[in-house]
XYZ file of C-alpha atoms in Angstrom:
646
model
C 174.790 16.986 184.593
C 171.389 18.918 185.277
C 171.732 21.536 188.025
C 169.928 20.856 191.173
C 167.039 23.145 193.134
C 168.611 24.236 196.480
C 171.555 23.727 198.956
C 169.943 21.369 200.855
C 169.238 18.985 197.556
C 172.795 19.879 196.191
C 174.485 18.546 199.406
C 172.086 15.433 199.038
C 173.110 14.507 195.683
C 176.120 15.349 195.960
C 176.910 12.653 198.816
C 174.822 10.183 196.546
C 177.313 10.962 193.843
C 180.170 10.290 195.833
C 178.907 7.188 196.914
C 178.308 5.814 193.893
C 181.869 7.171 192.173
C 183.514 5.657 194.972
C 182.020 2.434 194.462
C 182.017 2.310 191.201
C 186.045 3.189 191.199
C 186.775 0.776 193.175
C 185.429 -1.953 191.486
C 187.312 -0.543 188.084
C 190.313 -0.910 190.451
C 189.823 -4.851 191.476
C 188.707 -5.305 187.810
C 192.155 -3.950 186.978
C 194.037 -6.337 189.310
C 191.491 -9.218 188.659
C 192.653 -8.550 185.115
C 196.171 -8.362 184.998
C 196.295 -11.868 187.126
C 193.706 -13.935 185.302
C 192.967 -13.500 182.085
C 194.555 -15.475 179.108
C 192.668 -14.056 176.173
C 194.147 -10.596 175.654
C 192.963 -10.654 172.147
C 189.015 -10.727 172.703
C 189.881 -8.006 175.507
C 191.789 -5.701 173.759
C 189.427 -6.024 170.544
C 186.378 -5.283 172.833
C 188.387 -2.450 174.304
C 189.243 -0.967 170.928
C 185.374 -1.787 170.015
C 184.000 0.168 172.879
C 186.617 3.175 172.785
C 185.329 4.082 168.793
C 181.448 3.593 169.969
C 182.285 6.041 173.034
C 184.125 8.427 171.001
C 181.338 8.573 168.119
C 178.383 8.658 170.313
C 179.557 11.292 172.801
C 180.549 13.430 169.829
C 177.025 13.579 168.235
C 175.240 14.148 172.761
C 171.936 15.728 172.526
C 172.896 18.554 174.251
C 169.155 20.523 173.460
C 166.806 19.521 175.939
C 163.790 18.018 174.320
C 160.197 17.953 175.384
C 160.017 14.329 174.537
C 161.073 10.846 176.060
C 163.360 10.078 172.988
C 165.749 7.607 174.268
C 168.654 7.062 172.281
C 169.831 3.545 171.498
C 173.491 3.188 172.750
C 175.787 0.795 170.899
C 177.972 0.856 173.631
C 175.683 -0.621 176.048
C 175.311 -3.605 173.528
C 179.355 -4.117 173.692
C 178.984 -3.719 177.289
C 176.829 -6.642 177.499
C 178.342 -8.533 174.784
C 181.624 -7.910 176.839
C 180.266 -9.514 180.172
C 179.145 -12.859 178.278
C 182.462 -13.314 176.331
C 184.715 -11.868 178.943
C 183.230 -12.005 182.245
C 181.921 -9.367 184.743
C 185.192 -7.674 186.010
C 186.605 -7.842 182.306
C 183.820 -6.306 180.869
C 182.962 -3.921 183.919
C 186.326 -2.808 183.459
C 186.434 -1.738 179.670
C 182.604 -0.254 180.416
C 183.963 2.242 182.674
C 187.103 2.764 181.339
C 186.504 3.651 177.707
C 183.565 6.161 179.149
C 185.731 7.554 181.464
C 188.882 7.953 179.173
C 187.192 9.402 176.182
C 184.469 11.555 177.861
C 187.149 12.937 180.105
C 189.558 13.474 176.956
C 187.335 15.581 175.159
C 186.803 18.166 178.168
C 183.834 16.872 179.894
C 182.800 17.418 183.436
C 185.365 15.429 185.696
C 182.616 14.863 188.282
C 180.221 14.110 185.705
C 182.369 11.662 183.676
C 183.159 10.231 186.729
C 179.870 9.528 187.813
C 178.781 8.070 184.286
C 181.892 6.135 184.226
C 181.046 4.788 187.587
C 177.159 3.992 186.652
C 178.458 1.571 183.552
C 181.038 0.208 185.423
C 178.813 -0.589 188.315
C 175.529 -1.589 185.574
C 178.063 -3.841 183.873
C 179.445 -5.831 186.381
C 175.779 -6.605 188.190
C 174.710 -7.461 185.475
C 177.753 -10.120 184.220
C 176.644 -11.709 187.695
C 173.306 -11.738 186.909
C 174.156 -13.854 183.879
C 175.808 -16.343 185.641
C 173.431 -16.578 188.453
C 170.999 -17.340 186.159
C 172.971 -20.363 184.496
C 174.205 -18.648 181.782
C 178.350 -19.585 181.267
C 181.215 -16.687 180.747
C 182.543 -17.347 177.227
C 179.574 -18.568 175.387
C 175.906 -18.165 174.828
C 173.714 -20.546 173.724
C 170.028 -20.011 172.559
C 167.586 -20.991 172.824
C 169.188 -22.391 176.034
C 170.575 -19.080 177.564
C 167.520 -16.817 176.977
C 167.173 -16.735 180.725
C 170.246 -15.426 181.420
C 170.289 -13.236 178.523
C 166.920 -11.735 180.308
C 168.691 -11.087 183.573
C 171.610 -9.377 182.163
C 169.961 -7.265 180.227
C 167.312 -6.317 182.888
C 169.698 -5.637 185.488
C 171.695 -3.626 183.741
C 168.774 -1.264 182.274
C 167.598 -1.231 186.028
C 170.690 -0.335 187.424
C 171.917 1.931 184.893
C 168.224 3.997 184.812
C 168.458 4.138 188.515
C 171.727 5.811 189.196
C 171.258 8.194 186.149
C 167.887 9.047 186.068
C 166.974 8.847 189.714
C 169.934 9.342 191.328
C 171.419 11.867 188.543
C 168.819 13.684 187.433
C 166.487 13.641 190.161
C 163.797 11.850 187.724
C 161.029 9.363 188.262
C 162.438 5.405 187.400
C 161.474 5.433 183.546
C 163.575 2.303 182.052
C 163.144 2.385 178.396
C 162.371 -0.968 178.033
C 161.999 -0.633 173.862
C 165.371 0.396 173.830
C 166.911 -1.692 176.413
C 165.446 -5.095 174.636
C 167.198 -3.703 171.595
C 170.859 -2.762 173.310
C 170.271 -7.249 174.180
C 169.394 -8.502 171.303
C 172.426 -6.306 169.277
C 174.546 -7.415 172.529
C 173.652 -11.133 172.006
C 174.458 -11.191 168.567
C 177.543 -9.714 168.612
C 178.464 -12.310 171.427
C 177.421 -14.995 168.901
C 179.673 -13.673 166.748
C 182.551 -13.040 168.981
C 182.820 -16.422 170.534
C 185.966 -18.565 169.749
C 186.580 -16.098 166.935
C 187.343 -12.488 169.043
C 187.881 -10.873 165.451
C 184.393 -11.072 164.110
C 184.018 -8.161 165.977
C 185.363 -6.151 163.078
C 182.727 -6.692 161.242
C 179.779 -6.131 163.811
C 181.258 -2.813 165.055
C 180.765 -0.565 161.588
C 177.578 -2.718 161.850
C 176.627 -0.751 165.119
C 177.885 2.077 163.991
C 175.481 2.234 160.988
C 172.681 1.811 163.344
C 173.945 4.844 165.230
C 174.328 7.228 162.829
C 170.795 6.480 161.564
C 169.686 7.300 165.409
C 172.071 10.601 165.155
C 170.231 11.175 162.008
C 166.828 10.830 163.483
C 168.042 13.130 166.836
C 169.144 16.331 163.914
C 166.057 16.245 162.234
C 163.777 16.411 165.399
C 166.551 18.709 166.711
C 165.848 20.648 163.741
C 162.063 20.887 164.060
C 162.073 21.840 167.324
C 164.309 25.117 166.659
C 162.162 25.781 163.308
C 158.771 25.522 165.931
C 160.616 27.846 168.420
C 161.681 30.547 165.109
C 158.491 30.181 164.276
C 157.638 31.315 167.978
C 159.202 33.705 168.085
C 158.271 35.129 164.497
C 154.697 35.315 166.506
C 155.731 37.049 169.004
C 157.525 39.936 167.197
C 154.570 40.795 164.950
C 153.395 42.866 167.840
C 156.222 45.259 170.061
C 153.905 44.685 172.702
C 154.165 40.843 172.275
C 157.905 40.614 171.580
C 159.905 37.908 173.759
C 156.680 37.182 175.619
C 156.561 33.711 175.167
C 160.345 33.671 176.211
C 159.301 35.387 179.664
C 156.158 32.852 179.801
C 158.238 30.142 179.532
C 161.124 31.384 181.485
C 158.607 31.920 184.457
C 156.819 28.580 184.053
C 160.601 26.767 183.971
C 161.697 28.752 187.185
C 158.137 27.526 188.990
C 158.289 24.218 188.203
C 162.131 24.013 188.944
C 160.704 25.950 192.549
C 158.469 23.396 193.169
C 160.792 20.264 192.895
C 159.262 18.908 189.370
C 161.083 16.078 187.777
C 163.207 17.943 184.862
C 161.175 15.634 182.032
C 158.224 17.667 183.400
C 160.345 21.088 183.125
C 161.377 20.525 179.805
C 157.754 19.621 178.502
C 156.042 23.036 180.116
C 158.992 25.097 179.154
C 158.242 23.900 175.534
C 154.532 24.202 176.477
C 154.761 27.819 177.268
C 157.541 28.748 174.195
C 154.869 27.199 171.390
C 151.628 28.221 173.323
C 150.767 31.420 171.045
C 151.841 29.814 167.452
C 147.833 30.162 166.512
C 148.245 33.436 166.924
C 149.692 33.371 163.373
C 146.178 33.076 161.707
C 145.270 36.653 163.863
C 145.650 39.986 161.646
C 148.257 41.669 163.217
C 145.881 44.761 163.073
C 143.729 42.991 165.673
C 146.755 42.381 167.740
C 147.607 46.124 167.905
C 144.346 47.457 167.722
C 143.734 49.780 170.718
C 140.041 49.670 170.824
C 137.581 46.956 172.226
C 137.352 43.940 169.820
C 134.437 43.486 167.240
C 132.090 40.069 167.030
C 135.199 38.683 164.536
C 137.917 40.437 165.729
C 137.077 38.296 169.260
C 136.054 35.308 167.733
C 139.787 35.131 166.011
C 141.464 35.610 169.092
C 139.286 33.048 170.985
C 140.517 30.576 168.431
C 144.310 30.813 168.176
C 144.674 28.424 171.199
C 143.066 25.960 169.272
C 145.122 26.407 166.499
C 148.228 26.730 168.971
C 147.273 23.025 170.371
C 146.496 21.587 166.389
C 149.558 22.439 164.971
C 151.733 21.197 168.265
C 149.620 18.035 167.802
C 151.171 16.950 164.741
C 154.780 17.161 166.245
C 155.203 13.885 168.729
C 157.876 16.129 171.239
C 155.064 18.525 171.504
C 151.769 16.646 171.102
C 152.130 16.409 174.808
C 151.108 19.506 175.768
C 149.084 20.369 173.025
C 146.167 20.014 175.371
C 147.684 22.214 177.833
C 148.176 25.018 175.085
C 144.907 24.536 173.954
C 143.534 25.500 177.635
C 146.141 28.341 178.604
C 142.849 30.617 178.110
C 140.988 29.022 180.321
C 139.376 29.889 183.984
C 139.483 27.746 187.472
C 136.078 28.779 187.649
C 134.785 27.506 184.108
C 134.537 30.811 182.823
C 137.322 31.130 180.402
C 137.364 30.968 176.157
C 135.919 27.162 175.756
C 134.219 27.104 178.997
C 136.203 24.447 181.049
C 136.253 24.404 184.459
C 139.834 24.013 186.307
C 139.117 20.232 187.641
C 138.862 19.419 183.727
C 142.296 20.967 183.098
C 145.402 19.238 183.159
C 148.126 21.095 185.651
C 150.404 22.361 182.951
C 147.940 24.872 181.614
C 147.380 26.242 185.092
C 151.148 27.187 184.888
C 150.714 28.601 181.552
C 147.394 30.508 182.501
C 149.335 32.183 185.787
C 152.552 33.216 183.706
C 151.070 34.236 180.800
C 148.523 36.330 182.280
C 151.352 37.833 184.744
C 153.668 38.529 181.683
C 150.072 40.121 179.873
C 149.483 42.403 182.962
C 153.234 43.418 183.239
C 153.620 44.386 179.733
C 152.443 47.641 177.774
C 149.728 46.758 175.551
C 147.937 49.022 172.570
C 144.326 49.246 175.191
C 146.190 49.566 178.463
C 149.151 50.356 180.110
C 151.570 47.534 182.224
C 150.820 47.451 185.726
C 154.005 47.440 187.907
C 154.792 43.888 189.337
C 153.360 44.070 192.557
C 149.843 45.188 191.225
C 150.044 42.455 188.911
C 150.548 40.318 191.990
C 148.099 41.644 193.893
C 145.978 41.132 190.905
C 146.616 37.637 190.835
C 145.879 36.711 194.267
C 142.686 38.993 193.931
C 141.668 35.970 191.035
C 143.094 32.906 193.159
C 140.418 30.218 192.758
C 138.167 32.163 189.996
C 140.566 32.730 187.242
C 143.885 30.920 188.822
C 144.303 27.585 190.574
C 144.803 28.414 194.262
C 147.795 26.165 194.828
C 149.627 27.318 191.672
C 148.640 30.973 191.683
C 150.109 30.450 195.413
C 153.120 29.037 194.655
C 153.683 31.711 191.648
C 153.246 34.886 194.005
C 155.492 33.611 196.596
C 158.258 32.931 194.006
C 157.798 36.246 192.626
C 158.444 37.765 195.787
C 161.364 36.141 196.508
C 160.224 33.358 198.830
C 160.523 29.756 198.766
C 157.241 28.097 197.835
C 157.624 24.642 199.270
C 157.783 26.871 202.571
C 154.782 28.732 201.585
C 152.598 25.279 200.554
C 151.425 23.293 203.157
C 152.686 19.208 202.536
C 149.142 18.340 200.906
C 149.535 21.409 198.205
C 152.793 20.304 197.257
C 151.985 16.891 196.906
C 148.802 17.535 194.941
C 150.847 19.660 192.507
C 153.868 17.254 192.422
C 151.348 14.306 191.829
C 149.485 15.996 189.084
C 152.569 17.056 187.662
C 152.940 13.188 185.845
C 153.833 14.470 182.223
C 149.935 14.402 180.436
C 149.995 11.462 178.205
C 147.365 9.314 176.591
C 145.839 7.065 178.904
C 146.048 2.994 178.203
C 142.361 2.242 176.849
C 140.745 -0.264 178.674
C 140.820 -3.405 176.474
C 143.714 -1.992 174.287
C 146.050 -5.212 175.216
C 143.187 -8.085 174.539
C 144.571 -10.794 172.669
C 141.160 -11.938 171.216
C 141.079 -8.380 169.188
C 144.432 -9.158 167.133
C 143.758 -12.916 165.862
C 146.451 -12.460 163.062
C 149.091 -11.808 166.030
C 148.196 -15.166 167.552
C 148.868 -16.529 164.483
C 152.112 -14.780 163.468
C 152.941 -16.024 166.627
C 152.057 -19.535 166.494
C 153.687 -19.677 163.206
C 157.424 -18.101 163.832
C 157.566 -20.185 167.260
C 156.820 -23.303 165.536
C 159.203 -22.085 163.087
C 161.778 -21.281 165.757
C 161.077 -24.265 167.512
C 162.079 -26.363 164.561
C 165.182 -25.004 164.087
C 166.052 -26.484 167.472
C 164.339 -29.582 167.078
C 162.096 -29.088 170.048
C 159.135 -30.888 168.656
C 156.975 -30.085 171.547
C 157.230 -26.409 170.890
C 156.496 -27.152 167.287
C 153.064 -29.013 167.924
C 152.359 -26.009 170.680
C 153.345 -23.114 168.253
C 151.241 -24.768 165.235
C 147.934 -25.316 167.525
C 148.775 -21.417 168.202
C 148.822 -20.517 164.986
C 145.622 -22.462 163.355
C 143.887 -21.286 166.663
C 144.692 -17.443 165.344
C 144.181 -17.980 161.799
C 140.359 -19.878 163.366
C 139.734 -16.118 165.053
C 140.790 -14.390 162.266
C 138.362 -15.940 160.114
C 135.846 -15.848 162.595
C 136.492 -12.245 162.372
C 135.871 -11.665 159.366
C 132.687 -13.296 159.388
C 131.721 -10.673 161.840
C 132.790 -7.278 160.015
C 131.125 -8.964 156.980
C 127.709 -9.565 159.210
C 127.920 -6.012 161.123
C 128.489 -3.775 158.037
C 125.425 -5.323 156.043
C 123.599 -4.478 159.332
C 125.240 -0.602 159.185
C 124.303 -0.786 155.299
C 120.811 -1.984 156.286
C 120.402 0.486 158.618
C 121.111 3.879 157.294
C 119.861 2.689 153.494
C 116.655 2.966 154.438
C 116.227 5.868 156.553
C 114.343 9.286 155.003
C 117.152 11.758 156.285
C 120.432 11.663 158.197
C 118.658 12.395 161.201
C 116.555 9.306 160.651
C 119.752 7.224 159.148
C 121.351 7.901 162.834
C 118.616 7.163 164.789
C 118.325 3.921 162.669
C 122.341 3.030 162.782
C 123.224 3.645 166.903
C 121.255 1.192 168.413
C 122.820 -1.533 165.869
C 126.542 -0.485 166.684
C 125.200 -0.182 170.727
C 123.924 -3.805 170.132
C 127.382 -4.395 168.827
C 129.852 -2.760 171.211
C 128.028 -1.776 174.537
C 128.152 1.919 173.251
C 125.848 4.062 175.943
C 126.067 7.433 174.652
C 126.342 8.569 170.545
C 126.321 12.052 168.394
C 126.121 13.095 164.929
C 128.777 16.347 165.501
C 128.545 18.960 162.391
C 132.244 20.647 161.940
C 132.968 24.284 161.443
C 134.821 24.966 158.176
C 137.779 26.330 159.678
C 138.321 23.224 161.951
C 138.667 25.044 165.095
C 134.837 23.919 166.650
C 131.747 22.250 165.896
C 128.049 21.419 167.281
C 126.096 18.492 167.589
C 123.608 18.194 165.084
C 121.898 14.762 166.467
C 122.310 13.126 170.199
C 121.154 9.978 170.701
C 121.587 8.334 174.971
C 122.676 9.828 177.726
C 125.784 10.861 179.825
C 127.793 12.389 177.306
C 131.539 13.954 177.453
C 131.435 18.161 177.752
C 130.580 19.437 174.506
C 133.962 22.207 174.761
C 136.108 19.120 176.329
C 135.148 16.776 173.231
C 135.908 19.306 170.506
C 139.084 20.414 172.289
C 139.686 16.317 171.523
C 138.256 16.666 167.770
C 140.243 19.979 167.057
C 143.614 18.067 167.675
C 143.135 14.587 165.954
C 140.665 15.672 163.287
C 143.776 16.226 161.012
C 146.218 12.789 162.327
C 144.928 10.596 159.107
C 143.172 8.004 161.372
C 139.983 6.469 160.091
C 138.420 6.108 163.849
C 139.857 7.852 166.388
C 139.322 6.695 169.743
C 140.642 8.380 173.325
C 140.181 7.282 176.900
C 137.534 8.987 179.309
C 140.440 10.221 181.603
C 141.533 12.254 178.949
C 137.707 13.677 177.941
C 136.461 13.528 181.589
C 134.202 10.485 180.753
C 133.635 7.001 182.042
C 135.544 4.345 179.306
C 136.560 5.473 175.780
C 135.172 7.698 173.245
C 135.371 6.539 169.655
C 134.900 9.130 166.364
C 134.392 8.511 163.300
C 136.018 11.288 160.983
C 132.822 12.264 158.053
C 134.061 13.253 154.739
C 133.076 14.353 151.635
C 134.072 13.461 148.301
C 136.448 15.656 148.097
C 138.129 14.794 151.332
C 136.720 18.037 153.193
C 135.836 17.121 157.183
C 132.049 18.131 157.802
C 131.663 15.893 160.440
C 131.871 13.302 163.062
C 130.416 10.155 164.483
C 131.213 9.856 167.918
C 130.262 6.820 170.504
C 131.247 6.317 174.390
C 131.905 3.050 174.503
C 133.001 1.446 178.294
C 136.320 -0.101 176.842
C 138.550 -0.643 173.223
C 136.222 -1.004 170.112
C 136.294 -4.608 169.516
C 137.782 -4.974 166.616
C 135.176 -6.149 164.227
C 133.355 -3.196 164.898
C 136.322 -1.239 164.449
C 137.108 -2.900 161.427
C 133.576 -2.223 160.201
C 133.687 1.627 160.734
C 136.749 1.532 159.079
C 134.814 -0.717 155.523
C 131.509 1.867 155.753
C 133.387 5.085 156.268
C 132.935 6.332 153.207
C 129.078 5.255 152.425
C 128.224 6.300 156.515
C 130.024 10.125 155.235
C 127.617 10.343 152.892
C 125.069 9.558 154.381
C 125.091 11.295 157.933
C 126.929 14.386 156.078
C 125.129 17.364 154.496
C 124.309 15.984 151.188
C 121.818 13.475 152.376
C 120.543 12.401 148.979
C 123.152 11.875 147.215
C 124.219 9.587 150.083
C 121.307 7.635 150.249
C 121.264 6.809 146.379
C 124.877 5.826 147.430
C 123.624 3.757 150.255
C 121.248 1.875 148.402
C 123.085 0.909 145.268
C 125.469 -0.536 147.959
C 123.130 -2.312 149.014
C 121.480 -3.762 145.621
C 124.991 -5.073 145.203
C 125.651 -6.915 148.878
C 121.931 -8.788 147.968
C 122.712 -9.599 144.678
């Protein structure tokens, strides 16, 4: 069980704890008397008990005990038996063997008696509200029945995911209500099948259990390799760091500073986790900087400079291509920058997201604290004084507050006044990507309707329900009617790209020719023709075409990361870039696969998807064309086409 942040919150969850161990004990005691006087079908309960105490003992044998920057939620077989259990058996049956088996084999093997107990409680108590919720919703104990008993197959599982996420995630762990819903539909649909299976014929559960079991130790599988990658990220952190004696163990002291600040400031632990990792990967660019230039005790040359001012970039590219890290990678990429806009890429503070205001404090306290090759450490309290000297020019005022009251010993929720430490706390939501506006339209993904359509009517049969056959087939030939007007679309829009950059002089020209066709096509206000530096790391825009556009530094910061992610069109929402709707790019390569460019268009929601599908056809002719090898493109451009008329 995570530790808790003061006295006052220990006592709090500690009562909370107790509450919910008492209650959950004493409904595993009526469950035990409830037991022993009514049940007649000791063979289903002892083969779920034996069931559940082999899932128990495998999964809490391979725990995650590392803690991940990353919402990986494992998929527990148990919970599936659990549910399983409640159908077949009932709710006090089931909630019985749910907290029983965690309880005995956790406990056995060492574990936390408070913590064991409170787990052992949450399943018992998830279990049996959720057996009820089955019933309540017409399902029958014994038997399930689909399509009949989807219902109650809903409410089980979705009171027991709510219940169970609530008492150990909120109530536990002190964490914002995050159900996994991905995972939870998944724990139902394994726990309705292996009720299928189990009813009037207990023993089938012998051969769904190694069944689960397989499924689990491809999850363990997954959970070592990322486990794996992470440590290689943080050697590889730490091989950074001791390149220079001046350097060595600073990102552990970054990141042990950042962890203690955020734990200070009452930050759900998913948060803590993802700076912590934040601040331990946030110099890995630093491995494409000589090490000369990192010892060298003289004032930087023109190069020497520009190196340095690119290894956060680098930092934030590599964590990009690393899901448990990606994350952050924008608030690594930033840990350089100002409040005041005057920092390495020239972003001002309102444009960064929170976590790099915890790495810019730290890491420039650890800087000024340790003995470099062009200056000597200043003691702690000049460093300090230093620091609140800079509060709102180089450091955000609230966090550069916080951070100089916790380094001299005081409390900083008693320092911050109830706004500052609800600004922080709210802007401490873990950075993700945004939902895009018009990402979930229907109308964009005709061959979904029609998938769907089709496997309902399919479905449908199989039950004889005509009228869900006739509904699913007028689905389907609706979908497969988009899809085709779709089609027709793309086909119409790229002869209009063709068109349109096939006859212009110059890629200048071919530009100005091609962004009023795709504005015509998806509402796009704003467009660029962005040339890329060779190294990756930054680029300029060669062509402009509209008006409001993102911040040149902000939309490269973008570029940098995703350039190298294999998408043909990348697209991001303006909350992310500091823009109004989404920004869609267009990756430009040469033959030979090198990046010399982008096409980029602010659009005010989701690329429809024949335009998207479009980009996607005339990537390769619209590279050569708006690229640096204009002739050869339009020679390309034009035999293309020669052949689309002909």
């Amino acid at each position: 069980m995570r530790a808790t942040r003061t006295d006052t919150h220990e006592m709090r969850v500690s009562s909370s704890h107790a509450a919910v161990i008492a209650l959950g004990f004493a409904a595993l005691a009526v469950a035990a008397l409830k037991l022993l006087s009514g049940v007649s079908d000791w063979t289903a309960v002892a083969l779920f008990a034996a069931a559940l105490i082999v899932t128990e003992l495998v999964q809490d044998a391979d725990r995650i005990r590392t803690r991940e920057p990353s919402d990986f939620e494992p998929f527990r077989i148990a919970a599936a038996l659990q549910m399983a259990a409640a159908i077949i058996l009932g709710p006090w049956p089931a909630a019985l063997l749910a907290g029983g088996a965690a309880f005995g084999v956790r406990r056995l093997r060492d574990r936390s008696l408070g913590a064991v107990s409170f787990e052992a409680a949450t399943l018992t108590l998830a279990t049996l509200a959720g057996g009820y919720a089955f019933l309540a919703a017409g399902g029958h104990t014994g038997r399930l029945e689909l399509l009949a008993d989807l219902g109650p197959l809903a409410a089980l599982a979705l009171v027991y995911l709510t219940i169970r996420t609530t008492l150990m995630q909120v109530v536990a762990a002190h964490e914002a209500f995050q159900p996994d819903f991905a995972a939870g539909a998944g724990e139902a649909a394994l726990g309705a099948a292996i009720a299928l299976f189990a009813t009037d014929h207990p023993w089938n559960l012998v051969a769904l259990v190694p069944v689960a079991l397989v499924v689990h130790v491809a999850y363990t599988r997954l959970a070592r390799v990322r486990r794996e990658t992470l440590q290689a990220l943080e050697t590889f952190a730490n091989i950074v760091d001791e390149r220079d004696p001046s350097t060595y163990q600073h990102s552990i002291r970054v990141a042990r500073s950042v962890d203690r600040l955020a734990r200070s400031l009452g930050l759900p632990f998913s948060d803590i986790d993802r700076l912590r990792w934040a601040a331990r990967l946030h110099d890995l660019g630093k491995v494409a900087v000589d090490a000369s230039v990192l010892r060298k005790e003289g004032r930087l040359d023109g190069d020497e400079w520009a190196a340095m001012r690119r290894h956060p970039r680098l930092s934030a590219r590599l964590m990009q291509r690393f899901e448990f890290a990606a994350a952050q990678a924008r608030a690594v990429e930033f840990h350089h920058e100002r409040y005041d806009g005057e920092g390495y890429y020239g972003i001002e503070g309102a444009a960064l997201p929170l976590a790099s205001h915890f790495l810019i404090v730290a890491d420039s306290f650890d800087a000024m604290t340790t003995e470099r090759p062009f200056r000597p450490a200043l003691s702690h309290d000049e460093a300090l004084a230093e620091i609140e000297r800079n509060s709102g020019t180089q450091f955000h005022p609230t966090v550069a507050k916080a951070f100089i009251a916790l380094e001299r010993g005081q409390d900083p929720t008693a320092v911050l006044a109830p706004e500052e430490l609800a600004e922080l706390r709210d802007a401490a939501v873990p950075y993700r990507v945004p939902v895009i506006p018009g990402a979930r339209d229907l109308r964009d993904r005709p061959e979904l309707i029609a998938i769907a359509g089709v496997t309902l009517a399919l479905v449908a049969a199989a039950f004889h329900q005509l009228e869900l056959v006739v509904a699913g087939g007028a689905v389907g030939v609706a979908g497969l009617a988009l899809y085709v007007r779709r089609r027709i679309a793309v086909a119409r829009l790229t002869q209009s790209v063709l068109d349109a950059v096939g006859h212009g002089p110059d890629r200048e020209a071919s530009f100005d020719r091609l962004t009023p066709v795709l504005a015509r096509a998806c509402g796009a206000s704003w467009g660029a023709l962005i040339d890329w530096e060779e190294d990756g790391l930054g680029g300029t825009i060669a062509r402009e075409w509209g008006t409001d556009g993102p911040h040149l530094a902000v939309l490269t910061s973008w570029l940098v990361r995703e350039a190298e992610s294999g998408a043909t069109v990348l697209s991001a929402g303006g909350f992310e870039l500091q823009h109004d709707g989404v920004l869609v790019a267009l990756p430009l390569r040469r033959e030979n696969s090198a990046l010399v460019g982008f096409l980029v268009l602010g659009v005010p929601r989701r690329l429809p998807a024949h335009v998207h599908l479009t980009l996607t056809e005339a990537a390769d002719e619209l590279a050569l064309t708006l690229a640096h090898r204009p002739e050869q493109g339009q020679r390309m451009i034009k035999a293309v086409s020669a052949v689309s008329e002909s």
